[in-house]
Short mmCIF file of C-alpha atoms and ligand atoms in Angstrom, two decimals:
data_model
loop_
_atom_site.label_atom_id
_atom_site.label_comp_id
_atom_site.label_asym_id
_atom_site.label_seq_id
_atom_site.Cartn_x
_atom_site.Cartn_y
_atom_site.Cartn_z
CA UNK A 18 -1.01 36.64 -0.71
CA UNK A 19 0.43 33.69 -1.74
CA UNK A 20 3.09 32.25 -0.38
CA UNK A 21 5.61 29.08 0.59
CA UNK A 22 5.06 27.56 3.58
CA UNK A 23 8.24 28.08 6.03
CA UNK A 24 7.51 24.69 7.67
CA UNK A 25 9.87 22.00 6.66
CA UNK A 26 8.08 18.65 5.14
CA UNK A 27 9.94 15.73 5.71
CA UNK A 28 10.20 11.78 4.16
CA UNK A 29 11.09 9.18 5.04
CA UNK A 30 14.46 9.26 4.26
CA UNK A 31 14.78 12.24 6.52
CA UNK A 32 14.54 10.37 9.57
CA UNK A 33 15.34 7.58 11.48
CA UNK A 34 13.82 6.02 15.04
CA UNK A 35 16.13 6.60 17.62
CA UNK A 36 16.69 3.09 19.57
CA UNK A 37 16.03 3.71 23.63
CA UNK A 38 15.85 1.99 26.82
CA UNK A 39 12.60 1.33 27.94
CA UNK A 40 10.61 -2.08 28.37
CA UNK A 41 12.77 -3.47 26.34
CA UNK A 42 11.87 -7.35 25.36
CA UNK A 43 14.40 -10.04 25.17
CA UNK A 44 13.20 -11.31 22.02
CA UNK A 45 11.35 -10.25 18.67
CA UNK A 46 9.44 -13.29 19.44
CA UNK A 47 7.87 -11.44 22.57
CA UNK A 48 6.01 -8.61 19.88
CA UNK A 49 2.57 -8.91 19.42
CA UNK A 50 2.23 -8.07 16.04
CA UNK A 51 -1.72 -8.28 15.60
CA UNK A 52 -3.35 -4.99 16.43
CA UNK A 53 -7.49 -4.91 16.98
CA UNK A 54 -8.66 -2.18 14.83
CA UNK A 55 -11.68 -0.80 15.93
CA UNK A 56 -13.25 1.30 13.46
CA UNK A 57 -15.34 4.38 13.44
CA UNK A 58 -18.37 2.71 12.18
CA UNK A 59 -18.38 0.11 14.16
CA UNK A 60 -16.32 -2.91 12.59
CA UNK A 61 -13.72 -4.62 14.53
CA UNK A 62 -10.93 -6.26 12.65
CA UNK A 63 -7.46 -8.09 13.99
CA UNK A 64 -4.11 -8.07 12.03
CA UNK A 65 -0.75 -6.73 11.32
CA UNK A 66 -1.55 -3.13 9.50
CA UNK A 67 0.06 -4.03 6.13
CA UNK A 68 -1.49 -3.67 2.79
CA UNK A 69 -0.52 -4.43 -0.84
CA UNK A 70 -1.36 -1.65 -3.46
CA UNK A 71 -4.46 -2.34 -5.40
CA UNK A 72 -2.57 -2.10 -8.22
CA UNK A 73 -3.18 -4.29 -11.27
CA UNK A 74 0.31 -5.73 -10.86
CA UNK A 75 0.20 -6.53 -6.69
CA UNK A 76 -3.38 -6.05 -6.03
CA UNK A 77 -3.90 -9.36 -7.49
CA UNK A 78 -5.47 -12.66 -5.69
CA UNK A 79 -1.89 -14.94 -5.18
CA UNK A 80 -0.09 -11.65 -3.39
CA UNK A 81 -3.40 -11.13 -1.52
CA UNK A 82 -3.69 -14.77 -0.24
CA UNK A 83 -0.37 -14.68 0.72
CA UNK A 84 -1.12 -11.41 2.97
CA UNK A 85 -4.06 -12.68 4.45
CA UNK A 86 -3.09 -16.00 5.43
CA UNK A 87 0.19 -14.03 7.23
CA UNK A 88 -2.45 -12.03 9.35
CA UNK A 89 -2.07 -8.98 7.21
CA UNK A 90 -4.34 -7.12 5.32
CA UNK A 91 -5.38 -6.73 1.24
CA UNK A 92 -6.69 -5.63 -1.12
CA UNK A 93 -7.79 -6.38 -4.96
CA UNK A 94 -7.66 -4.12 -7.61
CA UNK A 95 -10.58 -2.77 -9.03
CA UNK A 96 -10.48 -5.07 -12.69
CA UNK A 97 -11.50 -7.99 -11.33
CA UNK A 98 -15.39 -8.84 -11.51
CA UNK A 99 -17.83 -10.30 -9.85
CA UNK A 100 -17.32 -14.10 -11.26
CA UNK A 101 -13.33 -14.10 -10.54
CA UNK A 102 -13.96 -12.37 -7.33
CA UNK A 103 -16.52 -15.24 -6.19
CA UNK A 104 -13.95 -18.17 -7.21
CA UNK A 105 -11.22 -15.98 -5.36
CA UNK A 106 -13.47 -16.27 -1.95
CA UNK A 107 -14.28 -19.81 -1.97
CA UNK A 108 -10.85 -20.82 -2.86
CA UNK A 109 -10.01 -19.33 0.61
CA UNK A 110 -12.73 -21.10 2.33
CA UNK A 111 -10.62 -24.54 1.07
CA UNK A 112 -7.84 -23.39 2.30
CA UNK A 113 -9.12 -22.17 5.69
CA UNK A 114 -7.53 -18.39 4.87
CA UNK A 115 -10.18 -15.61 6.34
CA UNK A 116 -10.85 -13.11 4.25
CA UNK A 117 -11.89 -11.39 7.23
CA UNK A 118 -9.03 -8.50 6.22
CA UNK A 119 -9.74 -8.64 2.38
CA UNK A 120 -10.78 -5.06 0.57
CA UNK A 121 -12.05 -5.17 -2.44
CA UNK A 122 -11.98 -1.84 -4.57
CA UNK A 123 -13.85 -0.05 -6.38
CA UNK A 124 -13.41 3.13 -8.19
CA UNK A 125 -15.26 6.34 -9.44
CA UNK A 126 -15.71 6.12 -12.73
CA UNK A 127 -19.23 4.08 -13.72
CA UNK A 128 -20.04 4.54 -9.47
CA UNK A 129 -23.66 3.07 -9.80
CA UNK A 130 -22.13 -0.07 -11.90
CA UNK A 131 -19.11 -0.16 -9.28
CA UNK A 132 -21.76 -0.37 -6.30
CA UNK A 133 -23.82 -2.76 -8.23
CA UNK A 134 -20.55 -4.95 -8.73
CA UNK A 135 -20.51 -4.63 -4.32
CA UNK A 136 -24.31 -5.88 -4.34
CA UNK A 137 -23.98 -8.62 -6.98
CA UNK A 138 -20.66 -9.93 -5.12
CA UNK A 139 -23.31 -9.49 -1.89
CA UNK A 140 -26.20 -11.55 -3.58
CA UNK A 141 -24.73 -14.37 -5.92
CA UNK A 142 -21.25 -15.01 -4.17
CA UNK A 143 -22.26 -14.99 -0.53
CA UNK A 144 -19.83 -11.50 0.28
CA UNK A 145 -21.27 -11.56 4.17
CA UNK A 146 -19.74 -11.18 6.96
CA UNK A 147 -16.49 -9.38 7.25
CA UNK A 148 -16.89 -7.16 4.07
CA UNK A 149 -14.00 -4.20 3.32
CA UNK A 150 -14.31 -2.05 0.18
CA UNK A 151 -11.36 -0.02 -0.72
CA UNK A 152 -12.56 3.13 -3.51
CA UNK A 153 -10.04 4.39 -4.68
CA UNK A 154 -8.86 7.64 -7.17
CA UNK A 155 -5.48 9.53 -7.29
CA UNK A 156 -7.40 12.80 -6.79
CA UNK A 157 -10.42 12.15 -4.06
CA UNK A 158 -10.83 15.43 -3.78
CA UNK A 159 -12.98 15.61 -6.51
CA UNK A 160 -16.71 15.83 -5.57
CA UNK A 161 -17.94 12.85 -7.43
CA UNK A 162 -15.99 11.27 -4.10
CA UNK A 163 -17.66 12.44 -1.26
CA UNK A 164 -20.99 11.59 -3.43
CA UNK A 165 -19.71 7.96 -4.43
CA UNK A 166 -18.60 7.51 -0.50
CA UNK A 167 -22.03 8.55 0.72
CA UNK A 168 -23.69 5.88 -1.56
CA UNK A 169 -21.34 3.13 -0.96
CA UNK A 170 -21.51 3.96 3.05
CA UNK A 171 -25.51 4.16 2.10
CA UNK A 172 -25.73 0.31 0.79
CA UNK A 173 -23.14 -1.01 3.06
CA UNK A 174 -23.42 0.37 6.33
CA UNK A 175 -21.77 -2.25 8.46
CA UNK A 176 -18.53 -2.52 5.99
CA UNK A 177 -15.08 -1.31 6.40
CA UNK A 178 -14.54 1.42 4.09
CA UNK A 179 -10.98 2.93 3.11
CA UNK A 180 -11.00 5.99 1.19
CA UNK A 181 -8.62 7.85 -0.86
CA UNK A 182 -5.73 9.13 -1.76
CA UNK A 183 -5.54 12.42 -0.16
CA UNK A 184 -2.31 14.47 1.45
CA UNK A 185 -3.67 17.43 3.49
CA UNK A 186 -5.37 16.72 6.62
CA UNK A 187 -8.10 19.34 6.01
CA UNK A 188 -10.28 16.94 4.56
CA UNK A 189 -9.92 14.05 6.54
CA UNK A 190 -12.62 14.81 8.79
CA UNK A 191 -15.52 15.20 6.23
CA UNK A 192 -14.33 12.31 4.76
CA UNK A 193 -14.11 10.22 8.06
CA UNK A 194 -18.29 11.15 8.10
CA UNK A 195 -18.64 7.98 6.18
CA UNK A 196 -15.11 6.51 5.66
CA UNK A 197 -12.88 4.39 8.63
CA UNK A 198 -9.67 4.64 6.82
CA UNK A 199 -8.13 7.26 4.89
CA UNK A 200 -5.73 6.86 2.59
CA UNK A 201 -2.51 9.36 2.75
CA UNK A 202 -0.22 10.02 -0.04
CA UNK A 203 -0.43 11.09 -3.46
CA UNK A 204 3.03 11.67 -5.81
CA UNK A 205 5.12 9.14 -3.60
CA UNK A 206 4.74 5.73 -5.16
CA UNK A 207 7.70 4.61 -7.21
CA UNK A 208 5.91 4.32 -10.40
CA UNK A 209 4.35 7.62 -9.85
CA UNK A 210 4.39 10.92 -12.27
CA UNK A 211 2.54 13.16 -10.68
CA UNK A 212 5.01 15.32 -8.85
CA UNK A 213 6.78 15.84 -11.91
CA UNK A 214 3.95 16.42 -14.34
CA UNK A 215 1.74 18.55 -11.44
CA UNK A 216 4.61 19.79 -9.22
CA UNK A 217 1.99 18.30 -6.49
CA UNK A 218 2.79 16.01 -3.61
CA UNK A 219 3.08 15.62 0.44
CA UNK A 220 5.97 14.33 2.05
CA UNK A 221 5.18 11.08 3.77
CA UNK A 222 6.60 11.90 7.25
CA UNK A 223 4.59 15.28 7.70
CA UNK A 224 1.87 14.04 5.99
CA UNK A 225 1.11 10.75 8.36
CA UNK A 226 1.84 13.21 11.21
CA UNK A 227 -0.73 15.42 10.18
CA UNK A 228 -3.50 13.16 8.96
CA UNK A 229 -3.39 10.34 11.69
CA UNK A 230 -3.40 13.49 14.32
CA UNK A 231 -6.59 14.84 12.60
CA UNK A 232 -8.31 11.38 12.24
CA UNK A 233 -7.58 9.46 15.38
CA UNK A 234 -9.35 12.53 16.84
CA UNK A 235 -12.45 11.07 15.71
CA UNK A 236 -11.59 7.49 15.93
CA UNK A 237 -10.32 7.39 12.11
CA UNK A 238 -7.89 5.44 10.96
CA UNK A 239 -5.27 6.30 8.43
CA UNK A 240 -2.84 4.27 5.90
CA UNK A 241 0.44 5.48 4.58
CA UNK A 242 0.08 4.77 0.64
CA UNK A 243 3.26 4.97 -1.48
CA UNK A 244 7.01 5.38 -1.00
CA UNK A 245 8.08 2.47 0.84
CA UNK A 246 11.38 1.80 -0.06
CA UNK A 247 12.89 -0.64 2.74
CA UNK A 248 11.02 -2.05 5.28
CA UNK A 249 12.61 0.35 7.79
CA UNK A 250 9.92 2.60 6.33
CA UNK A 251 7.18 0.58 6.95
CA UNK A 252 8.70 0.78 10.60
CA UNK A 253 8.62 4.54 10.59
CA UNK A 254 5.46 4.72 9.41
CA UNK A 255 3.66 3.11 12.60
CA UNK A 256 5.97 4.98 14.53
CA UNK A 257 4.32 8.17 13.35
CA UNK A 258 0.85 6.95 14.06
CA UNK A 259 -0.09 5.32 10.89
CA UNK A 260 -2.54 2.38 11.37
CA UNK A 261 -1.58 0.99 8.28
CA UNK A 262 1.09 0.95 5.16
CA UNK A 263 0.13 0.18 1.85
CA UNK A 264 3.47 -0.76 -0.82
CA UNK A 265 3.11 -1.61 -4.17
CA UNK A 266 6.77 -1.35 -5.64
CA UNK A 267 7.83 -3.45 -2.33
CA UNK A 268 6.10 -7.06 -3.51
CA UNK A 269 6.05 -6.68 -7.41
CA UNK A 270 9.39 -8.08 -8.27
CA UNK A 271 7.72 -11.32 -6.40
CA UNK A 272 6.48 -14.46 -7.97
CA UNK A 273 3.11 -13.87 -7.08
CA UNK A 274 2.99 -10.44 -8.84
CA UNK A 275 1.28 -10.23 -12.06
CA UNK A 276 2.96 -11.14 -15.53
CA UNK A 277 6.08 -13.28 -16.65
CA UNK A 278 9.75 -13.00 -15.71
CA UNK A 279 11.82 -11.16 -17.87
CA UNK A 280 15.16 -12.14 -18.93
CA UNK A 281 18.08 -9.50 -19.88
CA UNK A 282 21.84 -10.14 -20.47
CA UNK A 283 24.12 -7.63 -20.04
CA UNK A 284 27.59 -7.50 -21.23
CA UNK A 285 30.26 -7.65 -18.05
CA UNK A 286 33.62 -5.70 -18.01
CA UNK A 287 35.15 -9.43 -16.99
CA UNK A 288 36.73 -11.82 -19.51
CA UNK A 289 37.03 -15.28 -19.82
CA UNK A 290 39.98 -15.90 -21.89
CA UNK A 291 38.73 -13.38 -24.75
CA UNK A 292 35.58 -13.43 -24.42
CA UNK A 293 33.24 -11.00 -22.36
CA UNK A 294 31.18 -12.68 -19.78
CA UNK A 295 27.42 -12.45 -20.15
CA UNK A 296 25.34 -11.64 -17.03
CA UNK A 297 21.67 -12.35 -16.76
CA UNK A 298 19.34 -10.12 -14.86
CA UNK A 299 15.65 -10.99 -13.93
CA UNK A 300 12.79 -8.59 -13.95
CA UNK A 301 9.01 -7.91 -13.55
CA UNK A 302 7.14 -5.38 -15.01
CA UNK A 303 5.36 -2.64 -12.86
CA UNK A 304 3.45 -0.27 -13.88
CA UNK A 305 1.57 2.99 -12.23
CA UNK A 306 -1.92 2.99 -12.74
CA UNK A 307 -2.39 6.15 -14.70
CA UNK A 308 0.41 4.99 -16.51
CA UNK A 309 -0.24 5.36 -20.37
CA UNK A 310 0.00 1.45 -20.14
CA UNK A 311 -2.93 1.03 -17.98
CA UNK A 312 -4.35 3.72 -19.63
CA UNK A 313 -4.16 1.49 -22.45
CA UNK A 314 -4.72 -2.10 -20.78
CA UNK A 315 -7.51 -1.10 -19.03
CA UNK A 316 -9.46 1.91 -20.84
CA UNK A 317 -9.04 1.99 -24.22
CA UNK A 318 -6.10 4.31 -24.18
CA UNK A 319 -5.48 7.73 -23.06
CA UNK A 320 -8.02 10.47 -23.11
CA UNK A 321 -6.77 14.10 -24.57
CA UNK A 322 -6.98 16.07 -22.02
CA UNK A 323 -5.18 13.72 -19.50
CA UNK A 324 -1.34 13.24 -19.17
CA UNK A 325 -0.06 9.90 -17.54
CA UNK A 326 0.73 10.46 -13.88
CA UNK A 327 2.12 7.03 -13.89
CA UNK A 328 5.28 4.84 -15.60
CA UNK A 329 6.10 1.35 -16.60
CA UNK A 330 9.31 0.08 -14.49
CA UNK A 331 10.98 -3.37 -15.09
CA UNK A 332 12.31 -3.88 -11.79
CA UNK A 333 14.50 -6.73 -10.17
CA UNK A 334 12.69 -9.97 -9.44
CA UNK A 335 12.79 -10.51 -5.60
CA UNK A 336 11.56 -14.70 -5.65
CA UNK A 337 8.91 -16.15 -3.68
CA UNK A 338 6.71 -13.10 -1.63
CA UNK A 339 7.20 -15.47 1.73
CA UNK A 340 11.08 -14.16 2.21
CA UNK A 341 9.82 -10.46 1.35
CA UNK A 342 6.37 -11.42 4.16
CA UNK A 343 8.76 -12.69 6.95
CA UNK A 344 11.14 -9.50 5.93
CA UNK A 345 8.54 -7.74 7.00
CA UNK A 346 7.58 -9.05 10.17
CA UNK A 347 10.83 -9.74 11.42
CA UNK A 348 11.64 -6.29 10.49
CA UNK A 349 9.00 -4.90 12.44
CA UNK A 350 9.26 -6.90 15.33
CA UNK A 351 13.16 -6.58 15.76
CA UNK A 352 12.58 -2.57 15.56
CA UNK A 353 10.02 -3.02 18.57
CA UNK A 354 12.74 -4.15 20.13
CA UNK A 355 15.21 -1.63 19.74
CA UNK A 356 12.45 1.08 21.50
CA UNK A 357 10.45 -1.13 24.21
CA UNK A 358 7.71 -1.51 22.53
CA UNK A 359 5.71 -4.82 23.33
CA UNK A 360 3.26 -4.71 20.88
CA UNK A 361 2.37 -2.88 16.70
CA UNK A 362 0.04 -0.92 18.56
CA UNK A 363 2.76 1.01 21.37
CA UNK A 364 5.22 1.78 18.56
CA UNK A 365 3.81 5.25 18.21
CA UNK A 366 3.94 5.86 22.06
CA UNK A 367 7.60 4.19 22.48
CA UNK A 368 9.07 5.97 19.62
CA UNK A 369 11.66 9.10 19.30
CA UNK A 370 12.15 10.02 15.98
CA UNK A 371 15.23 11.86 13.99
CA UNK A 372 15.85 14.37 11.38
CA UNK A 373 18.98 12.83 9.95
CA UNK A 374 21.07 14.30 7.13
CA UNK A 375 22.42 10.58 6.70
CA UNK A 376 20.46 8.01 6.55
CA UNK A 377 22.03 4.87 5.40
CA UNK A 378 25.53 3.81 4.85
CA UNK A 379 26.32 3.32 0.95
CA UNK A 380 30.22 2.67 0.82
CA UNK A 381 29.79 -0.39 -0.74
CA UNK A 382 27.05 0.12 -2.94
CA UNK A 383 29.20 0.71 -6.02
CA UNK A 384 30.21 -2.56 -6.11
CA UNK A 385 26.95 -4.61 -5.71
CA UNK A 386 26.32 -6.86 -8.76
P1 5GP B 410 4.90 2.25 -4.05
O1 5GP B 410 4.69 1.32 -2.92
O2 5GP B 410 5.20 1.51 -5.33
O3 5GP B 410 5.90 3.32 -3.77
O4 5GP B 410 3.53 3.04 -4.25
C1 5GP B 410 2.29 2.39 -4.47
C2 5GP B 410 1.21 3.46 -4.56
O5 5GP B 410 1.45 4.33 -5.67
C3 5GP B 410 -0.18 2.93 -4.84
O6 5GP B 410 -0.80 2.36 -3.72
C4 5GP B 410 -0.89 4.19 -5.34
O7 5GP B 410 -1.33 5.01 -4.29
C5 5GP B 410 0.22 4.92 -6.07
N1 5GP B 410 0.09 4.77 -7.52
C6 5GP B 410 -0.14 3.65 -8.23
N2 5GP B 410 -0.16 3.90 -9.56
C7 5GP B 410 0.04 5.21 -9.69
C8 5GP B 410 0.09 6.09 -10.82
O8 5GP B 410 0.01 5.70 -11.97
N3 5GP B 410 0.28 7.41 -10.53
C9 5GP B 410 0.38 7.87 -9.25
N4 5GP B 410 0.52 9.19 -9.08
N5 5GP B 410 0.37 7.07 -8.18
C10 5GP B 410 0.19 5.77 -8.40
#
């Protein structure tokens, strides 16, 4: 029969960590921010679990520099070839960054081509060592993925691979057969359509809860994709068990996103003398990657039996991605000290979380300019 599942699903806005005595530090200083990762087969990596989205617009090699020489993780989006890809990875030899953390994606469409892209990166560009490969879909359930997974695990058997996006734990475990890192969440990101043009979708909260129980039962990993809003989030996230966040929306008002600034004026209710005064907004563009944009950027426009699960935002420029960076690391380390926890890794153990009906406080938010 079917039916609708009793169980409530919850977001991230539902909840909130509930501050506690415990070992409580006396400074964010004290937190030990780097996790070691060590991953199902076999790879060891060291950093502080946050990812960009390998998006077109933040999955691009100035926001992923930035990441990696913070001691986080990235990715690059899928576009790039082999050529730009090489120049990317000796640029951060100069500069002493390790790409140690860096993913490079792939996806499923033209999968022996994508895997031959992996091999040439392997044979003309020196891509040894440390080597992470992201493939990524919106739907991985599809069974092109599991093949495409198998082949990639097949030629690279000592590389990191993250998988995804998924948001029901009932296939994590044949995927974690060849994948370390699964990635959760489809219909959250901000410049998604899919809930509204599927009606599908997995609230983050449940969703983390569920996946990172099922994978860490195997010595998975998992990574919370989509619907970071504040950095609190990114905060809840680990709390829950997630090993790592990815947020795209979160670092492409920055400088080091892709494209230009744009410019608007808006007219302003205040006068000077007679005249209205004229207020000038910033923006960057963002864009989903099913969006009819990419769709059109990318692949020579839209196919006719797809609809775009994906829109074009302008949204606020934020500056230079080092203020949003130490945001984020201040943010996380100040919240592990609120709950006693010493370290990324004990957030999960030291946290109690809430259902909450209010979240945040938005009195004055009517009156921000
Ligand atoms: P955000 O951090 O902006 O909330 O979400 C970023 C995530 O949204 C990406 O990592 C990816 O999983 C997802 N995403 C990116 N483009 C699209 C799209 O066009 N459609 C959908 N459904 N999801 C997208």
């Amino acid at each position: 029969m079917t039916q609708v599942l009793s169980e409530e699903y919850l977001d991230y806005s539902d909840i909130l960590i509930k501050p506690k005595m415990g070992i409580n530090l006396n400074s964010r200083r004290e937190v030990n921010l780097q996790r070691v990762f060590k991953f199902k087969h076999g790879q060891t990596r060291t950093g502080l679990g946050v990812f960009n989205a390998n998006m077109a617009t933040v999955g691009n090699f100035a926001i992923a520099k930035k990441l990696l020489s913070r001691g986080m993780f990235a990715t690059i989006h899928k576009h790039y070839t082999v050529e730009e890809i090489g120049v990317f990875l000796n640029q951060c030899k100069a500069d002493n960054i390790s790409t140690d953390n860096l993913f490079i994606t792939i996806g499923l469409k033209n999968a022996p081509e994508q895997v031959q892209k992996l091999k040439d990166l392997e044979s003309k560009h020196q891509w040894t060592g440390a080597r992470n490969i992201c493939i990524d879909a919106p739907n991985f359930y599809i069974p092109k993925a599991l093949e495409v997974l198998a082949d990639v695990r097949h030629e690279f058997p000592d590389a990191v691979i993250m998988v995804g996006n998924i948001a029901s734990g009932d296939v994590c475990l044949k995927l974690l057969d060849n994948a370390d890192i699964i990635k959760c969440g489809i219909g959250s990101g901000s410049a998604c359509l899919t809930r509204k043009q599927t009606g599908c979708g997995t609230p983050m909260v449940s969703l983390i809860l569920e996946c990172a129980d099922i994978a860490h039962s195997v010595n998975g990993h998992i990574c919370a994709d989509g619907g970071i809003v504040d950095i609190g989030d990114i905060c809840k996230a680990f709390c829950l068990n997630a090993d790592f966040v990815m947020a795209g929306g979160m670092f492409a008002g920055s400088d080091e996103a892709e494209g230009e600034i744009i410019e608007k004026q808006y007219q302003t209710n205040e006068l000077i003398g007679e005249e209205c005064v004229i207020q000038t907004k910033r923006f960057k563009q963002y864009y989903g990657m099913s969006s009819e944009y990419a769709n059109n950027k990318f692949a020579g426009g839209m196919c006719n039996y797809k609809t775009s699960e994906g829109r074009e935002l302008l949204i606020p420029y934020t500056g230079s991605l080092d203020k949003i960076l130490q945001d984020i690391s201040g943010g996380i380390a100040s919240c592990c000290t609120y709950i006693g926890a010493a370290s990324v890794k004990n957030m999960s153990k030291c946290a109690t979380l809430i259902k909450v009906h209010n979240q945040l406080n938005k009195v004055f938010e009517k009156y921000s300019v």
